[in-house]
Amino acid sequence: MKKSDASEKLLPEKQGEEAAEGGLRRRLWEENKKLWVVAGPGIFTRFSIFGITVISQAFIGHVGSTELAAYALVSTVLLRFANGILLGMASALETLCGQAFGARQSHMLGIYLQRSWIVVLLCTAVLLPIFIFTTPLLRLLGQEPLIAAAAGRIALWFIPIIFSFVFSFTFQMYLQSQSKNIIISYLAAISLALHVLLTWFAVSKLSLGVTGVMGSMILALWIPIFGEFAYVVGGGCPETWKGFSRVAFQDLWPVVKLSLSSGAMLCFELWYNTVLVLLTGYMKDAETAIDALSICLNINGWEMMISIGFLAAAGVRVANELGAGSAKNAKFSIVVVVTSSLVIGFVLFVLFLLFRGSISYIFTESSKVASAVADLSPLLAFSILLNSVQPVLSGVAVGAGWQSLVAYVNVACYYVFGIPLGAVLGYLLGFHVKGIWMGMLIGTAAQTFVLCLITWRTDWDKQVALAQARVSRWVVPTADQYNGREEAA
C-alpha cells in the first residue's frame, strides 16, 4: 500500500517535469522558427549584396590597377561612410515597425515606412557633396592625383547607389518586422546572378570597362527595389500598407531623433574597422601589413553578414514581443538568438584556428602575405567569436529603442578606450598591426561586456510599458477606429 502511495505521489511530479520539458522544447522550436524566418533570408540577402560589391571589384581589377585602387578607395571609405549613416538611420524603422506590429497597430507600419523615406532621403541629399567633390577632397588629403581623379569619376557612379540604399534598407526593415523578408532574398538572388552575367558581358564582350561594371552594379541594386515596391503596393502587405498618406509628413521630429540616434550607434560600429586600416597604413612594411589585414577583414566581412542577419532577427523579435506586451517572451527571444549566433561563431572560431595557415592562399599567392595572415589568424578568430555576440546585443538595443545609450557606449569603448590602446600597443610597445588589432579587440570585448550587463540588468516589464507608450503616442487612428470613437462619443 505504501509503495502504491509513493508511486501515486511521484507520478504527478514526473509528469509535471515531462510536461515542463516538453513545453520548453516546444517553446524553443517555435522561437527558432520565428528567429530563422527573419535571420535566414537576412543573412542570404546580405551575402548577395556584399557579393555584388566583391564581384564588381574583381572585374574592375581586370580593367586596370589605377581603377582598382580608385574603386577600393571609394567603396571602402566613402561608401562605407554613407552606408553606416543610412543603414543606421533606417534601423530606427526596425524599432518603430517591430513594436507597432507586436502591438497589433499594423496600419502604422506603412506610415512609418513613408516617414523614414522622407528622413533618410534628406540625409542622403546632405551626403551628396562628398561624392560630387571626391577628387578635390582626396587631393586635399594627400592622395596621388591620378588615383584621386579616377576615384572622382567612380564616385559619381555611386550616387544612384547611395540613393538605392534609402529604399532597400527601409523596405528591408519594414518587411522583416512582419517576417515577410523572404521576398527580398529571392530578389537579391536574381539581381546577383544578373549582375554577374551583365558585368561579364559588358567588360569581356563590349569592352565597356568601369562604365560597364558600375552600370551593371546600379541595375543590380535597383532591380530588387522595384520588385519590393511592386510586392508591397501590389497587395503583398494588405494589413500594413494602406497607400500613400499625407499623415507621413506629420510628427516627423520623433522619427528624426530616433533615426539620428540609430545612425550614430551603427556608424561608430561600422567605422571601427576603417580606423584599423588607416592606423595600419602608417606601419613599417605597410604594404604587406595592409594586404594581410585586408584579407582578414574580407573574411571577417563575410562572417559579419551572418552576425548582421542575427542582429536584424534580434531587433525584430524583441520589438515584436515588447509591442505585444510580453516581457517574458522578449527575454526568451534574447537567450535563443544570442545562443544560436554564439554556437555558429564558436564553430567558425575553431575552424579558423585549425586552418589559419592555408586560408590566405584563396586570396593571395604571396608566401610573405600568407605568413602575415597566419600570424593574424588568432586575432581574426577571436574577432569572429566576439562578432557572434556583440551585433546581436546591438540588435536587442534596436528592438528596445536604446540607440542613444548604445551610441555613448560605442564611443567610450571604441574611440576613447580601444583605439588609443591599440595605438599604444602597436606603435609604442612595438606589436605593430597585431598591437593595433589587439587594442581594438579589447575595445570590442569591453563593449560586449557592457551590453551584456545592460541587457541582464534591464527591467523588461518597464521596457514593455515604454514600448507600448511609444506606440500609443505615435499611433494614427484608422478610419474604422475614428468612426468608432465618434459613435462612442
GROMACS .gro file of C-alpha atoms in nm:
model
  489
    1MET     CA    1   0.000   0.000   0.000
    2LYS     CA    2   0.284   0.232   0.093
    3LYS     CA    3   0.458   0.154  -0.236
    4SER     CA    4   0.139   0.239  -0.422
    5ASP     CA    5   0.102   0.568  -0.234
    6ALA     CA    6   0.463   0.658  -0.314
    7SER     CA    7   0.407   0.578  -0.681
    8GLU     CA    8   0.097   0.795  -0.687
    9LYS     CA    9   0.289   1.084  -0.534
   10LEU     CA   10   0.588   1.050  -0.769
   11LEU     CA   11   0.381   1.007  -1.085
   12PRO     CA   12   0.232   1.360  -1.095
   13GLU     CA   13   0.576   1.503  -1.017
   14LYS     CA   14   0.734   1.307  -1.304
   15GLN     CA   15   0.451   1.403  -1.539
   16GLY     CA   16   0.496   1.767  -1.439
   17GLU     CA   17   0.867   1.752  -1.518
   18GLU     CA   18   0.798   1.585  -1.854
   19ALA     CA   19   0.531   1.844  -1.933
   20ALA     CA   20   0.772   2.128  -1.843
   21GLU     CA   21   1.047   1.972  -2.057
   22GLY     CA   22   0.805   1.922  -2.344
   23GLY     CA   23   0.684   2.279  -2.304
   24LEU     CA   24   1.040   2.412  -2.315
   25ARG     CA   25   1.120   2.209  -2.627
   26ARG     CA   26   0.804   2.338  -2.792
   27ARG     CA   27   0.892   2.699  -2.700
   28LEU     CA   28   1.246   2.656  -2.834
   29TRP     CA   29   1.113   2.510  -3.158
   30GLU     CA   30   0.859   2.790  -3.203
   31GLU     CA   31   1.111   3.063  -3.119
   32ASN     CA   32   1.372   2.920  -3.354
   33LYS     CA   33   1.118   2.911  -3.636
   34LYS     CA   34   1.036   3.280  -3.578
   35LEU     CA   35   1.406   3.359  -3.549
   36TRP     CA   36   1.516   3.189  -3.871
   37VAL     CA   37   1.223   3.327  -4.071
   38VAL     CA   38   1.397   3.666  -4.025
   39ALA     CA   39   1.764   3.564  -3.985
   40GLY     CA   40   1.784   3.316  -4.276
   41PRO     CA   41   1.665   3.550  -4.554
   42GLY     CA   42   1.853   3.837  -4.387
   43ILE     CA   43   2.185   3.650  -4.397
   44PHE     CA   44   2.134   3.538  -4.757
   45THR     CA   45   2.035   3.888  -4.870
   46ARG     CA   46   2.343   4.044  -4.711
   47PHE     CA   47   2.568   3.779  -4.865
   48SER     CA   48   2.418   3.863  -5.204
   49ILE     CA   49   2.459   4.240  -5.169
   50PHE     CA   50   2.813   4.200  -5.035
   51GLY     CA   51   2.878   3.965  -5.329
   52ILE     CA   52   2.775   4.235  -5.577
   53THR     CA   53   3.043   4.474  -5.445
   54VAL     CA   54   3.309   4.199  -5.438
   55ILE     CA   55   3.226   4.088  -5.795
   56SER     CA   56   3.242   4.449  -5.913
   57GLN     CA   57   3.584   4.492  -5.754
   58ALA     CA   58   3.708   4.170  -5.916
   59PHE     CA   59   3.604   4.285  -6.265
   60ILE     CA   60   3.745   4.636  -6.216
   61GLY     CA   61   4.073   4.472  -6.113
   62HIS     CA   62   4.097   4.338  -6.470
   63VAL     CA   63   4.039   4.686  -6.615
   64GLY     CA   64   4.347   4.845  -6.455
   65SER     CA   65   4.540   4.889  -6.131
   66THR     CA   66   4.459   5.261  -6.103
   67GLU     CA   67   4.088   5.192  -6.147
   68LEU     CA   68   4.107   4.913  -5.887
   69ALA     CA   69   4.277   5.140  -5.634
   70ALA     CA   70   4.021   5.415  -5.702
   71TYR     CA   71   3.725   5.176  -5.667
   72ALA     CA   72   3.871   5.030  -5.344
   73LEU     CA   73   3.919   5.380  -5.205
   74VAL     CA   74   3.563   5.491  -5.282
   75SER     CA   75   3.395   5.166  -5.173
   76THR     CA   76   3.591   5.114  -4.851
   77VAL     CA   77   3.595   5.476  -4.733
   78LEU     CA   78   3.318   5.685  -4.891
   79LEU     CA   79   3.061   5.411  -4.947
   80ARG     CA   80   3.120   5.260  -4.602
   81PHE     CA   81   3.082   5.608  -4.451
   82ALA     CA   82   2.748   5.664  -4.629
   83ASN     CA   83   2.635   5.307  -4.571
   84GLY     CA   84   2.692   5.340  -4.196
   85ILE     CA   85   2.485   5.658  -4.172
   86LEU     CA   86   2.197   5.543  -4.394
   87LEU     CA   87   2.172   5.189  -4.252
   88GLY     CA   88   2.183   5.333  -3.901
   89MET     CA   89   1.909   5.587  -3.971
   90ALA     CA   90   1.694   5.325  -4.144
   91SER     CA   91   1.727   5.093  -3.841
   92ALA     CA   92   1.502   5.334  -3.647
   93LEU     CA   93   1.227   5.187  -3.863
   94GLU     CA   94   1.309   4.845  -3.717
   95THR     CA   95   1.219   4.972  -3.368
   96LEU     CA   96   0.904   5.154  -3.478
   97CYS     CA   97   0.765   4.887  -3.712
   98GLY     CA   98   0.858   4.597  -3.486
   99GLN     CA   99   0.688   4.741  -3.179
  100ALA     CA  100   0.382   4.860  -3.374
  101PHE     CA  101   0.340   4.519  -3.537
  102GLY     CA  102   0.367   4.346  -3.199
  103ALA     CA  103   0.107   4.585  -3.058
  104ARG     CA  104  -0.128   4.497  -3.348
  105GLN     CA  105  -0.122   4.853  -3.485
  106SER     CA  106  -0.042   4.714  -3.829
  107HIS     CA  107  -0.166   5.016  -4.024
  108MET     CA  108   0.113   5.228  -3.870
  109LEU     CA  109   0.389   5.031  -4.046
  110GLY     CA  110   0.314   5.185  -4.385
  111ILE     CA  111   0.309   5.535  -4.233
  112TYR     CA  112   0.639   5.473  -4.054
  113LEU     CA  113   0.788   5.347  -4.382
  114GLN     CA  114   0.691   5.668  -4.562
  115ARG     CA  115   0.821   5.885  -4.277
  116SER     CA  116   1.151   5.700  -4.289
  117TRP     CA  117   1.175   5.758  -4.666
  118ILE     CA  118   1.145   6.133  -4.608
  119VAL     CA  119   1.405   6.145  -4.329
  120VAL     CA  120   1.662   5.915  -4.495
  121LEU     CA  121   1.621   6.084  -4.836
  122LEU     CA  122   1.701   6.422  -4.680
  123CYS     CA  123   2.008   6.270  -4.513
  124THR     CA  124   2.123   6.121  -4.846
  125ALA     CA  125   2.094   6.462  -5.013
  126VAL     CA  126   2.323   6.605  -4.741
  127LEU     CA  127   2.584   6.336  -4.824
  128LEU     CA  128   2.591   6.419  -5.199
  129PRO     CA  129   2.878   6.676  -5.189
  130ILE     CA  130   3.117   6.405  -5.062
  131PHE     CA  131   3.060   6.208  -5.385
  132ILE     CA  132   3.045   6.510  -5.614
  133PHE     CA  133   3.372   6.664  -5.486
  134THR     CA  134   3.563   6.340  -5.423
  135THR     CA  135   3.867   6.436  -5.633
  136PRO     CA  136   3.946   6.768  -5.459
  137LEU     CA  137   3.877   6.609  -5.119
  138LEU     CA  138   4.123   6.325  -5.184
  139ARG     CA  139   4.385   6.564  -5.319
  140LEU     CA  140   4.343   6.775  -5.006
  141LEU     CA  141   4.412   6.460  -4.801
  142GLY     CA  142   4.734   6.398  -4.996
  143GLN     CA  143   4.616   6.122  -5.229
  144GLU     CA  144   4.802   6.065  -5.557
  145PRO     CA  145   4.645   6.289  -5.829
  146LEU     CA  146   4.592   6.005  -6.080
  147ILE     CA  147   4.408   5.787  -5.826
  148ALA     CA  148   4.214   6.087  -5.691
  149ALA     CA  149   4.092   6.175  -6.044
  150ALA     CA  150   3.985   5.814  -6.114
  151ALA     CA  151   3.814   5.794  -5.773
  152GLY     CA  152   3.625   6.116  -5.853
  153ARG     CA  153   3.485   5.962  -6.173
  154ILE     CA  154   3.388   5.637  -5.998
  155ALA     CA  155   3.232   5.826  -5.703
  156LEU     CA  156   2.977   5.984  -5.942
  157TRP     CA  157   2.860   5.633  -6.033
  158PHE     CA  158   2.797   5.567  -5.664
  159ILE     CA  159   2.538   5.847  -5.634
  160PRO     CA  160   2.250   5.630  -5.770
  161ILE     CA  161   2.378   5.351  -5.544
  162ILE     CA  162   2.354   5.553  -5.222
  163PHE     CA  163   2.001   5.660  -5.322
  164SER     CA  164   1.914   5.292  -5.369
  165PHE     CA  165   2.010   5.237  -5.002
  166VAL     CA  166   1.727   5.470  -4.895
  167PHE     CA  167   1.468   5.225  -5.026
  168SER     CA  168   1.649   4.892  -4.992
  169PHE     CA  169   1.727   4.948  -4.621
  170THR     CA  170   1.380   5.080  -4.533
  171PHE     CA  171   1.193   4.810  -4.728
  172GLN     CA  172   1.410   4.551  -4.554
  173MET     CA  173   1.325   4.686  -4.205
  174TYR     CA  174   0.956   4.717  -4.294
  175LEU     CA  175   0.922   4.365  -4.435
  176GLN     CA  176   1.134   4.182  -4.179
  177SER     CA  177   0.934   4.335  -3.890
  178GLN     CA  178   0.641   4.133  -4.031
  179SER     CA  179   0.861   3.826  -4.102
  180LYS     CA  180   0.798   3.871  -4.476
  181ASN     CA  181   1.155   3.926  -4.591
  182ILE     CA  182   1.181   3.602  -4.793
  183ILE     CA  183   1.077   3.807  -5.099
  184ILE     CA  184   1.392   4.019  -5.051
  185SER     CA  185   1.609   3.704  -5.067
  186TYR     CA  186   1.453   3.591  -5.396
  187LEU     CA  187   1.506   3.934  -5.550
  188ALA     CA  188   1.865   3.955  -5.416
  189ALA     CA  189   1.949   3.616  -5.570
  190ILE     CA  190   1.808   3.725  -5.908
  191SER     CA  191   1.999   4.055  -5.900
  192LEU     CA  192   2.329   3.883  -5.804
  193ALA     CA  193   2.301   3.635  -6.092
  194LEU     CA  194   2.203   3.914  -6.331
  195HIS     CA  195   2.496   4.127  -6.214
  196VAL     CA  196   2.749   3.850  -6.285
  197LEU     CA  197   2.607   3.797  -6.635
  198LEU     CA  198   2.576   4.167  -6.727
  199THR     CA  199   2.918   4.259  -6.589
  200TRP     CA  200   3.088   3.976  -6.775
  201PHE     CA  201   2.911   4.074  -7.099
  202ALA     CA  202   2.983   4.447  -7.057
  203VAL     CA  203   3.352   4.401  -6.972
  204SER     CA  204   3.450   4.094  -7.176
  205LYS     CA  205   3.235   4.133  -7.485
  206LEU     CA  206   3.160   4.505  -7.512
  207SER     CA  207   3.487   4.631  -7.353
  208LEU     CA  208   3.298   4.896  -7.156
  209GLY     CA  209   3.540   4.881  -6.861
  210VAL     CA  210   3.443   5.075  -6.549
  211THR     CA  211   3.128   5.207  -6.718
  212GLY     CA  212   3.001   4.853  -6.777
  213VAL     CA  213   3.080   4.736  -6.423
  214MET     CA  214   2.923   5.035  -6.248
  215GLY     CA  215   2.620   5.041  -6.479
  216SER     CA  216   2.557   4.674  -6.403
  217MET     CA  217   2.603   4.738  -6.030
  218ILE     CA  218   2.345   5.017  -6.032
  219LEU     CA  219   2.094   4.791  -6.212
  220ALA     CA  220   2.164   4.504  -5.970
  221LEU     CA  221   2.088   4.726  -5.670
  222TRP     CA  222   1.779   4.899  -5.812
  223ILE     CA  223   1.600   4.597  -5.965
  224PRO     CA  224   1.518   4.444  -5.621
  225ILE     CA  225   1.377   4.780  -5.507
  226PHE     CA  226   1.126   4.787  -5.793
  227GLY     CA  227   1.035   4.427  -5.708
  228GLU     CA  228   0.987   4.510  -5.337
  229PHE     CA  229   0.779   4.817  -5.423
  230ALA     CA  230   0.558   4.610  -5.653
  231TYR     CA  231   0.520   4.344  -5.383
  232VAL     CA  232   0.421   4.594  -5.111
  233VAL     CA  233   0.190   4.815  -5.321
  234GLY     CA  234   0.050   4.521  -5.519
  235GLY     CA  235  -0.109   4.353  -5.217
  236GLY     CA  236   0.175   4.162  -5.051
  237CYS     CA  237   0.119   4.352  -4.723
  238PRO     CA  238  -0.256   4.427  -4.710
  239GLU     CA  239  -0.263   4.479  -4.332
  240THR     CA  240   0.031   4.718  -4.313
  241TRP     CA  241   0.023   4.911  -4.642
  242LYS     CA  242  -0.286   5.130  -4.681
  243GLY     CA  243  -0.149   5.352  -4.956
  244PHE     CA  244   0.037   5.682  -4.959
  245SER     CA  245  -0.073   5.921  -4.688
  246ARG     CA  246  -0.025   6.290  -4.602
  247VAL     CA  247  -0.005   6.179  -4.239
  248ALA     CA  248   0.351   6.065  -4.318
  249PHE     CA  249   0.458   6.432  -4.320
  250GLN     CA  250   0.331   6.481  -3.962
  251ASP     CA  251   0.517   6.402  -3.637
  252LEU     CA  252   0.849   6.369  -3.819
  253TRP     CA  253   1.064   6.504  -3.535
  254PRO     CA  254   1.044   6.189  -3.313
  255VAL     CA  255   1.141   5.980  -3.618
  256VAL     CA  256   1.430   6.219  -3.691
  257LYS     CA  257   1.559   6.192  -3.332
  258LEU     CA  258   1.539   5.813  -3.326
  259SER     CA  259   1.697   5.794  -3.674
  260LEU     CA  260   1.988   6.014  -3.568
  261SER     CA  261   2.044   5.801  -3.256
  262SER     CA  262   2.032   5.484  -3.466
  263GLY     CA  263   2.269   5.634  -3.722
  264ALA     CA  264   2.520   5.731  -3.454
  265MET     CA  265   2.504   5.387  -3.292
  266LEU     CA  266   2.572   5.190  -3.611
  267CYS     CA  267   2.819   5.439  -3.761
  268PHE     CA  268   3.053   5.409  -3.464
  269GLU     CA  269   3.047   5.031  -3.507
  270LEU     CA  270   3.089   5.015  -3.885
  271TRP     CA  271   3.370   5.275  -3.898
  272TYR     CA  272   3.575   5.094  -3.634
  273ASN     CA  273   3.747   4.860  -3.884
  274THR     CA  274   3.817   5.154  -4.116
  275VAL     CA  275   4.025   5.313  -3.839
  276LEU     CA  276   4.216   4.985  -3.808
  277VAL     CA  277   4.314   5.004  -4.178
  278LEU     CA  278   4.410   5.373  -4.152
  279LEU     CA  279   4.634   5.312  -3.849
  280THR     CA  280   4.798   5.015  -4.023
  281GLY     CA  281   4.883   5.236  -4.321
  282TYR     CA  282   5.146   5.417  -4.112
  283MET     CA  283   5.325   5.093  -4.012
  284LYS     CA  284   5.666   4.982  -4.129
  285ASP     CA  285   5.632   4.749  -4.432
  286ALA     CA  286   5.276   4.882  -4.458
  287GLU     CA  287   5.207   4.717  -4.795
  288THR     CA  288   5.237   4.361  -4.659
  289ALA     CA  289   5.055   4.458  -4.338
  290ILE     CA  290   4.762   4.614  -4.528
  291ASP     CA  291   4.743   4.322  -4.774
  292ALA     CA  292   4.729   4.072  -4.484
  293LEU     CA  293   4.484   4.287  -4.290
  294SER     CA  294   4.257   4.334  -4.593
  295ILE     CA  295   4.237   3.955  -4.639
  296CYS     CA  296   4.149   3.910  -4.272
  297LEU     CA  297   3.889   4.189  -4.287
  298ASN     CA  298   3.745   4.042  -4.607
  299ILE     CA  299   3.692   3.707  -4.427
  300ASN     CA  300   3.560   3.895  -4.126
  301GLY     CA  301   3.326   4.090  -4.355
  302TRP     CA  302   3.172   3.771  -4.495
  303GLU     CA  303   3.121   3.637  -4.141
  304MET     CA  304   2.969   3.970  -4.036
  305MET     CA  305   2.689   3.911  -4.285
  306ILE     CA  306   2.578   3.623  -4.061
  307SER     CA  307   2.604   3.838  -3.749
  308ILE     CA  308   2.409   4.124  -3.907
  309GLY     CA  309   2.137   3.874  -4.005
  310PHE     CA  310   2.110   3.778  -3.637
  311LEU     CA  311   2.118   4.148  -3.543
  312ALA     CA  312   1.809   4.200  -3.758
  313ALA     CA  313   1.637   3.893  -3.612
  314ALA     CA  314   1.712   4.005  -3.254
  315GLY     CA  315   1.572   4.351  -3.326
  316VAL     CA  316   1.253   4.214  -3.481
  317ARG     CA  317   1.186   3.951  -3.213
  318VAL     CA  318   1.249   4.186  -2.919
  319ALA     CA  319   1.046   4.470  -3.075
  320ASN     CA  320   0.755   4.237  -3.160
  321GLU     CA  321   0.740   4.091  -2.807
  322LEU     CA  322   0.773   4.428  -2.634
  323GLY     CA  323   0.500   4.570  -2.856
  324ALA     CA  324   0.282   4.266  -2.776
  325GLY     CA  325   0.335   4.329  -2.404
  326SER     CA  326   0.530   4.013  -2.317
  327ALA     CA  327   0.848   4.076  -2.117
  328LYS     CA  328   0.887   3.702  -2.060
  329ASN     CA  329   0.886   3.621  -2.432
  330ALA     CA  330   1.123   3.910  -2.507
  331LYS     CA  331   1.379   3.770  -2.259
  332PHE     CA  332   1.337   3.420  -2.400
  333SER     CA  333   1.393   3.552  -2.754
  334ILE     CA  334   1.717   3.721  -2.645
  335VAL     CA  335   1.851   3.398  -2.491
  336VAL     CA  336   1.766   3.194  -2.803
  337VAL     CA  337   1.911   3.437  -3.059
  338VAL     CA  338   2.233   3.501  -2.863
  339THR     CA  339   2.286   3.127  -2.808
  340SER     CA  340   2.220   3.043  -3.176
  341SER     CA  341   2.463   3.308  -3.301
  342LEU     CA  342   2.727   3.214  -3.042
  343VAL     CA  343   2.719   2.846  -3.146
  344ILE     CA  344   2.781   2.938  -3.512
  345GLY     CA  345   3.053   3.183  -3.407
  346PHE     CA  346   3.228   2.920  -3.196
  347VAL     CA  347   3.231   2.669  -3.485
  348LEU     CA  348   3.390   2.932  -3.715
  349PHE     CA  349   3.633   3.028  -3.437
  350VAL     CA  350   3.761   2.668  -3.419
  351LEU     CA  351   3.779   2.634  -3.799
  352PHE     CA  352   3.990   2.947  -3.842
  353LEU     CA  353   4.228   2.837  -3.569
  354LEU     CA  354   4.270   2.497  -3.736
  355PHE     CA  355   4.311   2.618  -4.096
  356ARG     CA  356   4.480   2.954  -4.043
  357GLY     CA  357   4.785   2.856  -4.248
  358SER     CA  358   4.600   2.772  -4.569
  359ILE     CA  359   4.302   3.010  -4.583
  360SER     CA  360   4.508   3.304  -4.709
  361TYR     CA  361   4.604   3.124  -5.032
  362ILE     CA  362   4.246   3.165  -5.151
  363PHE     CA  363   4.322   3.538  -5.178
  364THR     CA  364   4.696   3.561  -5.248
  365GLU     CA  365   4.993   3.376  -5.395
  366SER     CA  366   5.248   3.565  -5.184
  367SER     CA  367   5.403   3.347  -4.913
  368LYS     CA  368   5.501   3.662  -4.724
  369VAL     CA  369   5.141   3.785  -4.712
  370ALA     CA  370   5.018   3.432  -4.632
  371SER     CA  371   5.258   3.414  -4.339
  372ALA     CA  372   5.133   3.751  -4.212
  373VAL     CA  373   4.772   3.632  -4.241
  374ALA     CA  374   4.854   3.314  -4.048
  375ASP     CA  375   5.011   3.532  -3.779
  376LEU     CA  376   4.694   3.744  -3.758
  377SER     CA  377   4.451   3.450  -3.774
  378PRO     CA  378   4.416   3.403  -3.395
  379LEU     CA  379   4.305   3.765  -3.370
  380LEU     CA  380   4.067   3.708  -3.662
  381ALA     CA  381   3.926   3.400  -3.485
  382PHE     CA  382   3.864   3.595  -3.163
  383SER     CA  383   3.707   3.878  -3.366
  384ILE     CA  384   3.467   3.630  -3.521
  385LEU     CA  385   3.380   3.489  -3.178
  386LEU     CA  386   3.307   3.836  -3.038
  387ASN     CA  387   3.115   3.930  -3.353
  388SER     CA  388   2.879   3.640  -3.289
  389VAL     CA  389   2.756   3.812  -2.970
  390GLN     CA  390   2.816   4.186  -2.998
  391PRO     CA  391   2.598   4.265  -3.304
  392VAL     CA  392   2.316   4.051  -3.163
  393LEU     CA  393   2.315   4.260  -2.845
  394SER     CA  394   2.310   4.571  -3.066
  395GLY     CA  395   2.002   4.418  -3.232
  396VAL     CA  396   1.842   4.380  -2.888
  397ALA     CA  397   1.914   4.750  -2.831
  398VAL     CA  398   1.748   4.840  -3.163
  399GLY     CA  399   1.441   4.632  -3.074
  400ALA     CA  400   1.410   4.804  -2.737
  401GLY     CA  401   1.487   5.154  -2.867
  402TRP     CA  402   1.815   5.207  -2.676
  403GLN     CA  403   2.006   5.353  -2.970
  404SER     CA  404   2.117   5.670  -2.786
  405LEU     CA  405   2.253   5.474  -2.490
  406VAL     CA  406   2.445   5.230  -2.711
  407ALA     CA  407   2.590   5.518  -2.915
  408TYR     CA  408   2.753   5.653  -2.596
  409VAL     CA  409   2.877   5.303  -2.505
  410ASN     CA  410   3.030   5.265  -2.853
  411VAL     CA  411   3.211   5.599  -2.834
  412ALA     CA  412   3.355   5.518  -2.490
  413CYS     CA  413   3.460   5.157  -2.561
  414TYR     CA  414   3.578   5.202  -2.920
  415TYR     CA  415   3.717   5.551  -2.957
  416VAL     CA  416   3.809   5.654  -2.601
  417PHE     CA  417   3.945   5.311  -2.496
  418GLY     CA  418   4.002   5.066  -2.786
  419ILE     CA  419   4.173   5.283  -3.049
  420PRO     CA  420   4.414   5.464  -2.811
  421LEU     CA  421   4.505   5.129  -2.652
  422GLY     CA  422   4.569   4.985  -2.999
  423ALA     CA  423   4.790   5.280  -3.090
  424VAL     CA  424   4.994   5.232  -2.770
  425LEU     CA  425   5.033   4.856  -2.828
  426GLY     CA  426   5.110   4.897  -3.199
  427TYR     CA  427   5.340   5.199  -3.202
  428LEU     CA  428   5.486   5.248  -2.854
  429LEU     CA  429   5.521   4.884  -2.746
  430GLY     CA  430   5.620   4.758  -3.092
  431PHE     CA  431   5.346   4.498  -3.153
  432HIS     CA  432   5.275   4.665  -3.493
  433VAL     CA  433   4.948   4.565  -3.666
  434LYS     CA  434   4.882   4.291  -3.408
  435GLY     CA  435   4.901   4.551  -3.133
  436ILE     CA  436   4.653   4.780  -3.309
  437TRP     CA  437   4.415   4.492  -3.362
  438MET     CA  438   4.455   4.367  -3.003
  439GLY     CA  439   4.368   4.710  -2.865
  440MET     CA  440   4.061   4.739  -3.084
  441LEU     CA  441   3.962   4.381  -2.998
  442ILE     CA  442   3.979   4.465  -2.627
  443GLY     CA  443   3.757   4.766  -2.701
  444THR     CA  444   3.503   4.536  -2.869
  445ALA     CA  445   3.519   4.296  -2.573
  446ALA     CA  446   3.457   4.587  -2.333
  447GLN     CA  447   3.157   4.700  -2.541
  448THR     CA  448   3.019   4.344  -2.547
  449PHE     CA  449   3.056   4.315  -2.169
  450VAL     CA  450   2.877   4.647  -2.111
  451LEU     CA  451   2.589   4.548  -2.343
  452CYS     CA  452   2.561   4.210  -2.167
  453LEU     CA  453   2.542   4.389  -1.832
  454ILE     CA  454   2.280   4.635  -1.956
  455THR     CA  455   2.069   4.355  -2.108
  456TRP     CA  456   2.100   4.140  -1.793
  457ARG     CA  457   2.004   4.420  -1.551
  458THR     CA  458   1.720   4.565  -1.759
  459ASP     CA  459   1.370   4.570  -1.613
  460TRP     CA  460   1.189   4.420  -1.912
  461ASP     CA  461   0.843   4.487  -1.767
  462LYS     CA  462   0.937   4.855  -1.772
  463GLN     CA  463   1.058   4.819  -2.133
  464VAL     CA  464   0.715   4.675  -2.225
  465ALA     CA  465   0.548   4.981  -2.073
  466LEU     CA  466   0.785   5.217  -2.259
  467ALA     CA  467   0.730   5.036  -2.592
  468GLN     CA  468   0.353   5.045  -2.557
  469ALA     CA  469   0.363   5.411  -2.456
  470ARG     CA  470   0.571   5.487  -2.769
  471VAL     CA  471   0.325   5.301  -2.991
  472SER     CA  472   0.025   5.474  -2.829
  473ARG     CA  473   0.184   5.819  -2.851
  474TRP     CA  474   0.260   5.794  -3.224
  475VAL     CA  475  -0.039   5.590  -3.340
  476VAL     CA  476  -0.275   5.738  -3.601
  477PRO     CA  477  -0.631   5.600  -3.579
  478THR     CA  478  -0.765   5.408  -3.877
  479ALA     CA  479  -1.092   5.518  -4.037
  480ASP     CA  480  -1.279   5.242  -3.850
  481GLN     CA  481  -1.122   5.336  -3.516
  482TYR     CA  482  -1.202   5.706  -3.575
  483ASN     CA  483  -1.567   5.633  -3.658
  484GLY     CA  484  -1.591   5.407  -3.353
  485ARG     CA  485  -1.470   5.688  -3.129
  486GLU     CA  486  -1.724   5.929  -3.278
  487GLU     CA  487  -2.009   5.681  -3.217
  488ALA     CA  488  -1.893   5.624  -2.859
  489ALA     CA  489  -1.888   5.999  -2.802
   0.00000   0.00000   0.00000
